PDB file of C-alpha atoms in Angstrom:
ATOM      1  CA  MET C  28     106.712 144.110  53.154  1.00 49.00           C
ATOM      2  CA  ALA C  29     105.449 140.825  52.426  1.00 48.00           C
ATOM      3  CA  THR C  30     109.194 138.937  53.794  1.00 48.00           C
ATOM      4  CA  SER C  31     108.864 141.131  57.404  1.00 47.00           C
ATOM      5  CA  ALA C  32     105.531 139.011  57.457  1.00 46.00           C
ATOM      6  CA  THR C  33     106.821 135.923  57.472  1.00 45.00           C
ATOM      7  CA  THR C  34     108.968 135.980  59.795  1.00 44.00           C
ATOM      8  CA  ALA C  35     107.346 137.625  62.400  1.00 45.00           C
ATOM      9  CA  LYS C  36     104.984 134.592  61.818  1.00 43.00           C
ATOM     10  CA  THR C  37     108.016 131.952  61.148  1.00 44.00           C
ATOM     11  CA  LYS C  38     108.980 133.495  64.758  1.00 44.00           C
ATOM     12  CA  ALA C  39     105.650 132.882  66.543  1.00 44.00           C
ATOM     13  CA  ALA C  40     105.219 129.053  65.336  1.00 44.00           C
ATOM     14  CA  LYS C  41     109.362 129.269  66.977  1.00 42.00           C
ATOM     15  CA  THR C  42     107.719 130.295  69.692  1.00 40.00           C
ATOM     16  CA  THR C  43     105.034 127.991  70.208  1.00 38.00           C
ATOM     17  CA  ALA C  44     106.478 124.670  68.812  1.00 37.00           C
ATOM     18  CA  ARG C  45     109.622 125.554  70.971  1.00 35.00           C
ATOM     19  CA  ARG C  46     107.002 126.328  74.427  1.00 36.00           C
ATOM     20  CA  THR C  47     104.489 122.371  73.275  1.00 34.00           C
ATOM     21  CA  ARG C  48     108.120 120.617  73.187  1.00 40.00           C
ATOM     22  CA  ARG C  49     108.460 122.487  76.751  1.00 46.00           C
ATOM     23  CA  THR C  50     105.357 122.692  78.906  1.00 50.00           C
ATOM     24  CA  GLY C  51     104.448 119.409  76.507  1.00 51.00           C
ATOM     25  CA  ARG C  52     107.086 116.988  78.329  1.00 69.00           C
ATOM     26  CA  ARG C  53     105.320 114.455  80.414  1.00 87.00           C
ATOM     27  CA  ASP C  54     105.749 114.861  83.874  1.00 93.00           C
ATOM     28  CA  PRO C  55     106.587 112.186  85.690  1.00 96.00           C
ATOM     29  CA  LEU C  56     103.568 110.358  87.234  1.00 97.00           C
ATOM     30  CA  ALA C  57     103.490 110.993  90.859  1.00 97.00           C
ATOM     31  CA  ILE C  58     103.785 115.044  90.048  1.00 98.00           C
ATOM     32  CA  THR C  59     101.155 114.298  87.340  1.00 97.00           C
ATOM     33  CA  LEU C  60      98.433 112.932  90.167  1.00 97.00           C
ATOM     34  CA  LEU C  61      99.273 115.851  92.766  1.00 98.00           C
ATOM     35  CA  LYS C  62      98.419 119.279  90.444  1.00 97.00           C
ATOM     36  CA  ALA C  63      95.574 117.635  88.997  1.00 97.00           C
ATOM     37  CA  ASP C  64      94.870 116.548  93.089  1.00 97.00           C
ATOM     38  CA  HIS C  65      95.924 120.628  93.112  1.00 97.00           C
ATOM     39  CA  ARG C  66      93.422 122.108  89.797  1.00 97.00           C
ATOM     40  CA  GLU C  67      90.849 120.567  91.372  1.00 97.00           C
ATOM     41  CA  VAL C  68      90.077 121.774  94.894  1.00 98.00           C
ATOM     42  CA  ASP C  69      91.817 125.967  93.412  1.00 97.00           C
ATOM     43  CA  ALA C  70      88.078 125.102  91.163  1.00 97.00           C
ATOM     44  CA  TRP C  71      85.727 124.555  94.198  1.00 98.00           C
ATOM     45  CA  PHE C  72      88.180 126.500  96.047  1.00 98.00           C
ATOM     46  CA  ASP C  73      86.886 129.343  93.504  1.00 97.00           C
ATOM     47  CA  GLU C  74      83.305 127.221  93.161  1.00 97.00           C
ATOM     48  CA  TYR C  75      82.451 127.716  96.801  1.00 97.00           C
ATOM     49  CA  GLU C  76      82.929 131.852  96.906  1.00 96.00           C
ATOM     50  CA  GLN C  77      79.802 132.142  94.436  1.00 97.00           C
ATOM     51  CA  LEU C  78      77.973 130.009  96.077  1.00 97.00           C
ATOM     52  CA  GLU C  79      75.285 131.245  98.738  1.00 96.00           C
ATOM     53  CA  ALA C  80      73.196 128.272 100.153  1.00 97.00           C
ATOM     54  CA  ASP C  81      74.147 126.715 103.150  1.00 97.00           C
ATOM     55  CA  ALA C  82      73.585 122.856 102.130  1.00 97.00           C
ATOM     56  CA  GLU C  83      75.458 123.466  99.152  1.00 98.00           C
ATOM     57  CA  LYS C  84      78.157 125.656 100.464  1.00 98.00           C
ATOM     58  CA  LEU C  85      78.816 122.159 102.885  1.00 98.00           C
ATOM     59  CA  ALA C  86      78.430 120.323 100.451  1.00 97.00           C
ATOM     60  CA  LEU C  87      81.241 121.463  98.705  1.00 98.00           C
ATOM     61  CA  PHE C  88      83.451 121.631 101.775  1.00 98.00           C
ATOM     62  CA  ASN C  89      83.237 119.042 102.707  1.00 97.00           C
ATOM     63  CA  LYS C  90      84.749 117.323  99.068  1.00 97.00           C
ATOM     64  CA  ILE C  91      87.446 120.024  99.544  1.00 98.00           C
ATOM     65  CA  ALA C  92      88.297 118.722 103.034  1.00 98.00           C
ATOM     66  CA  LEU C  93      88.479 115.417 101.813  1.00 97.00           C
ATOM     67  CA  ALA C  94      90.701 115.899  98.692  1.00 97.00           C
ATOM     68  CA  LEU C  95      92.597 117.949 101.167  1.00 98.00           C
ATOM     69  CA  LYS C  96      93.395 115.192 103.642  1.00 97.00           C
ATOM     70  CA  VAL C  97      94.056 112.762 101.221  1.00 98.00           C
ATOM     71  CA  HIS C  98      96.604 115.193  99.136  1.00 98.00           C
ATOM     72  CA  THR C  99      98.277 115.704 102.130  1.00 98.00           C
ATOM     73  CA  ARG C 100      98.296 111.649 103.464  1.00 97.00           C
ATOM     74  CA  ILE C 101      99.331 110.394 100.309  1.00 98.00           C
ATOM     75  CA  GLU C 102     102.838 113.352 100.025  1.00 98.00           C
ATOM     76  CA  GLU C 103     103.164 112.800 103.661  1.00 98.00           C
ATOM     77  CA  GLU C 104     103.761 108.934 103.392  1.00 98.00           C
ATOM     78  CA  ILE C 105     104.478 108.228 100.015  1.00 98.00           C
ATOM     79  CA  PHE C 106     105.602 111.185  98.645  1.00 98.00           C
ATOM     80  CA  TYR C 107     108.398 113.248 100.672  1.00 97.00           C
ATOM     81  CA  PRO C 108     109.919 110.290 102.559  1.00 97.00           C
ATOM     82  CA  GLU C 109     111.267 108.800  99.111  1.00 96.00           C
ATOM     83  CA  VAL C 110     111.753 112.420  97.489  1.00 97.00           C
ATOM     84  CA  ARG C 111     113.617 114.092 100.811  1.00 96.00           C
ATOM     85  CA  GLY C 112     117.916 113.129 100.063  1.00 95.00           C
ATOM     86  CA  ALA C 113     116.967 115.238  96.023  1.00 96.00           C
ATOM     87  CA  VAL C 114     114.643 118.199  97.529  1.00 97.00           C
ATOM     88  CA  GLU C 115     116.305 120.985 100.073  1.00 96.00           C
ATOM     89  CA  ASP C 116     115.232 119.725 103.732  1.00 96.00           C
ATOM     90  CA  ASP C 117     114.243 122.720 105.502  1.00 96.00           C
ATOM     91  CA  MET C 118     111.518 123.213 101.809  1.00 96.00           C
ATOM     92  CA  LEU C 119     110.731 119.042 103.225  1.00 97.00           C
ATOM     93  CA  ASP C 120     109.703 120.880 106.527  1.00 97.00           C
ATOM     94  CA  GLU C 121     107.686 124.190 105.815  1.00 96.00           C
ATOM     95  CA  ALA C 122     105.882 121.703 103.711  1.00 97.00           C
ATOM     96  CA  TYR C 123     104.740 119.496 106.352  1.00 97.00           C
ATOM     97  CA  VAL C 124     104.567 122.823 109.038  1.00 97.00           C
ATOM     98  CA  GLU C 125     102.202 124.144 106.017  1.00 96.00           C
ATOM     99  CA  HIS C 126     100.191 120.747 105.923  1.00 97.00           C
ATOM    100  CA  ASP C 127      99.574 120.750 109.514  1.00 97.00           C
ATOM    101  CA  GLY C 128      98.355 124.289 109.272  1.00 97.00           C
ATOM    102  CA  ALA C 129      95.566 123.131 106.848  1.00 97.00           C
ATOM    103  CA  LYS C 130      94.363 120.377 108.647  1.00 98.00           C
ATOM    104  CA  LYS C 131      94.000 122.167 111.974  1.00 98.00           C
ATOM    105  CA  LEU C 132      92.198 124.793 109.572  1.00 98.00           C
ATOM    106  CA  ILE C 133      89.283 122.477 108.224  1.00 98.00           C
ATOM    107  CA  ALA C 134      89.497 120.659 111.741  1.00 98.00           C
ATOM    108  CA  GLU C 135      88.168 124.100 113.047  1.00 98.00           C
ATOM    109  CA  ILE C 136      85.313 124.607 109.382  1.00 98.00           C
ATOM    110  CA  GLU C 137      83.740 121.302 110.577  1.00 98.00           C
ATOM    111  CA  ALA C 138      83.211 122.008 113.768  1.00 98.00           C
ATOM    112  CA  MET C 139      81.823 125.010 112.571  1.00 97.00           C
ATOM    113  CA  GLN C 140      78.371 125.456 110.423  1.00 97.00           C
ATOM    114  CA  PRO C 141      78.325 127.195 107.839  1.00 97.00           C
ATOM    115  CA  SER C 142      76.079 129.902 108.970  1.00 97.00           C
ATOM    116  CA  GLU C 143      77.935 130.366 111.654  1.00 97.00           C
ATOM    117  CA  GLU C 144      80.204 133.603 111.755  1.00 96.00           C
ATOM    118  CA  TYR C 145      83.961 133.335 109.969  1.00 97.00           C
ATOM    119  CA  TYR C 146      83.132 129.865 108.332  1.00 98.00           C
ATOM    120  CA  ASP C 147      83.176 132.125 105.407  1.00 97.00           C
ATOM    121  CA  ALA C 148      86.286 133.417 105.634  1.00 97.00           C
ATOM    122  CA  LYS C 149      87.961 130.262 106.869  1.00 98.00           C
ATOM    123  CA  VAL C 150      87.383 129.079 103.715  1.00 98.00           C
ATOM    124  CA  LYS C 151      89.146 131.653 102.180  1.00 97.00           C
ATOM    125  CA  VAL C 152      91.777 131.538 104.094  1.00 97.00           C
ATOM    126  CA  LEU C 153      91.768 127.611 104.385  1.00 98.00           C
ATOM    127  CA  GLY C 154      91.502 128.808  99.975  1.00 98.00           C
ATOM    128  CA  GLU C 155      94.368 131.625 100.177  1.00 97.00           C
ATOM    129  CA  TYR C 156      96.728 128.696 101.946  1.00 96.00           C
ATOM    130  CA  ILE C 157      96.084 125.969  99.885  1.00 97.00           C
ATOM    131  CA  LYS C 158      97.418 128.115  97.007  1.00 96.00           C
ATOM    132  CA  HIS C 159     100.410 129.796  97.937  1.00 95.00           C
ATOM    133  CA  HIS C 160     101.453 125.426  98.984  1.00 96.00           C
ATOM    134  CA  VAL C 161     100.454 124.778  96.044  1.00 97.00           C
ATOM    135  CA  LYS C 162     102.807 127.987  94.850  1.00 96.00           C
ATOM    136  CA  GLU C 163     106.175 126.339  97.094  1.00 94.00           C
ATOM    137  CA  GLU C 164     105.224 122.733  95.404  1.00 97.00           C
ATOM    138  CA  GLU C 165     105.106 124.129  91.591  1.00 97.00           C
ATOM    139  CA  GLN C 166     107.065 126.467  91.195  1.00 96.00           C
ATOM    140  CA  PRO C 167     110.765 126.365  88.983  1.00 96.00           C
ATOM    141  CA  GLY C 168     113.256 124.814  91.893  1.00 96.00           C
ATOM    142  CA  GLY C 169     110.433 123.966  93.981  1.00 97.00           C
ATOM    143  CA  ILE C 170     109.547 120.811  95.249  1.00 97.00           C
ATOM    144  CA  PHE C 171     108.117 119.159  92.245  1.00 97.00           C
ATOM    145  CA  ALA C 172     110.770 120.645  90.534  1.00 97.00           C
ATOM    146  CA  GLN C 173     113.218 118.833  92.483  1.00 97.00           C
ATOM    147  CA  ALA C 174     112.239 115.337  93.433  1.00 97.00           C
ATOM    148  CA  LYS C 175     111.509 115.290  89.048  1.00 96.00           C
ATOM    149  CA  LYS C 176     115.723 115.806  89.791  1.00 95.00           C
ATOM    150  CA  GLY C 177     116.445 112.681  91.858  1.00 93.00           C
ATOM    151  CA  ASP C 178     116.752 109.511  91.629  1.00 91.00           C
ATOM    152  CA  GLU C 179     113.240 107.814  92.595  1.00 93.00           C
ATOM    153  CA  ASP C 180     111.423 105.847  89.969  1.00 96.00           C
ATOM    154  CA  LEU C 181     108.750 109.395  90.005  1.00 97.00           C
ATOM    155  CA  ASP C 182     106.212 107.103  87.917  1.00 97.00           C
ATOM    156  CA  ALA C 183     106.949 103.838  89.336  1.00 97.00           C
ATOM    157  CA  MET C 184     105.757 106.611  93.440  1.00 97.00           C
ATOM    158  CA  GLY C 185     102.997 107.714  90.945  1.00 97.00           C
ATOM    159  CA  GLU C 186     101.178 103.946  91.222  1.00 98.00           C
ATOM    160  CA  ARG C 187     101.518 103.573  95.451  1.00 98.00           C
ATOM    161  CA  MET C 188     100.889 107.471  95.485  1.00 98.00           C
ATOM    162  CA  LYS C 189      97.107 106.051  92.590  1.00 98.00           C
ATOM    163  CA  ALA C 190      96.881 103.127  94.586  1.00 98.00           C
ATOM    164  CA  ARG C 191      96.988 104.521  98.357  1.00 98.00           C
ATOM    165  CA  LYS C 192      95.008 107.386  96.801  1.00 97.00           C
ATOM    166  CA  GLU C 193      91.751 104.883  96.088  1.00 97.00           C
ATOM    167  CA  GLU C 194      91.935 103.436  99.877  1.00 97.00           C
ATOM    168  CA  LEU C 195      91.750 106.613 101.708  1.00 97.00           C
ATOM    169  CA  MET C 196      89.595 107.767  99.399  1.00 95.00           C
ATOM    170  CA  ALA C 197      86.965 104.701 100.313  1.00 94.00           C
ATOM    171  CA  GLU C 198      87.740 104.660 103.972  1.00 94.00           C
ATOM    172  CA  MET C 199      87.751 108.903 104.276  1.00 91.00           C
ATOM    173  CA  ALA C 200      83.838 108.738 102.268  1.00 84.00           C
ATOM    174  CA  LYS C 201      82.146 106.423 104.538  1.00 76.00           C
ATOM    175  CA  PRO C 202      79.946 108.338 106.362  1.00 68.00           C
ATOM    176  CA  LYS C 203      81.314 107.904 110.563  1.00 59.00           C
ATOM    177  CA  ALA C 204      79.103 106.202 112.795  1.00 54.00           C
ATOM    178  CA  ASN C 205      77.425 107.561 115.840  1.00 47.00           C
TER     179      ASN C 205
END
């Protein structure tokens, strides 16, 4: 009896070790940065669902919108062009179209007030749209997986992306003069 319990524990330990080894492998910096953006925005969409006050909804949506605008710019200016060739053209083309759809929905929401009809519904749809896009990028065989198999130095690219993100955040976070 003790042997089967020991065997079960050993099997569990091996499974855990294997899982840790596989997922513990460090993603290159470019992918790490993009995934971190995905997690942050996903958490904000979840947080938005809990809000009731219009001022809080507006403030959080503005954070989401800024993060998404910066993220899409970095992907479109640096990541997507540099991984083209390693990643299937159709996947990248779809990603650009998904970005365009998200940008249009963000602009619609920005033109509204949280008290207006459909504001919350549009934010929810944007969140679902982004979740779909993230899945396309992160799934096995998706954009990130294909990019990792390419010849690009994704750590050096990550450094460029990090610097560009800082520039864009500073530039786009400035209040607009009327």
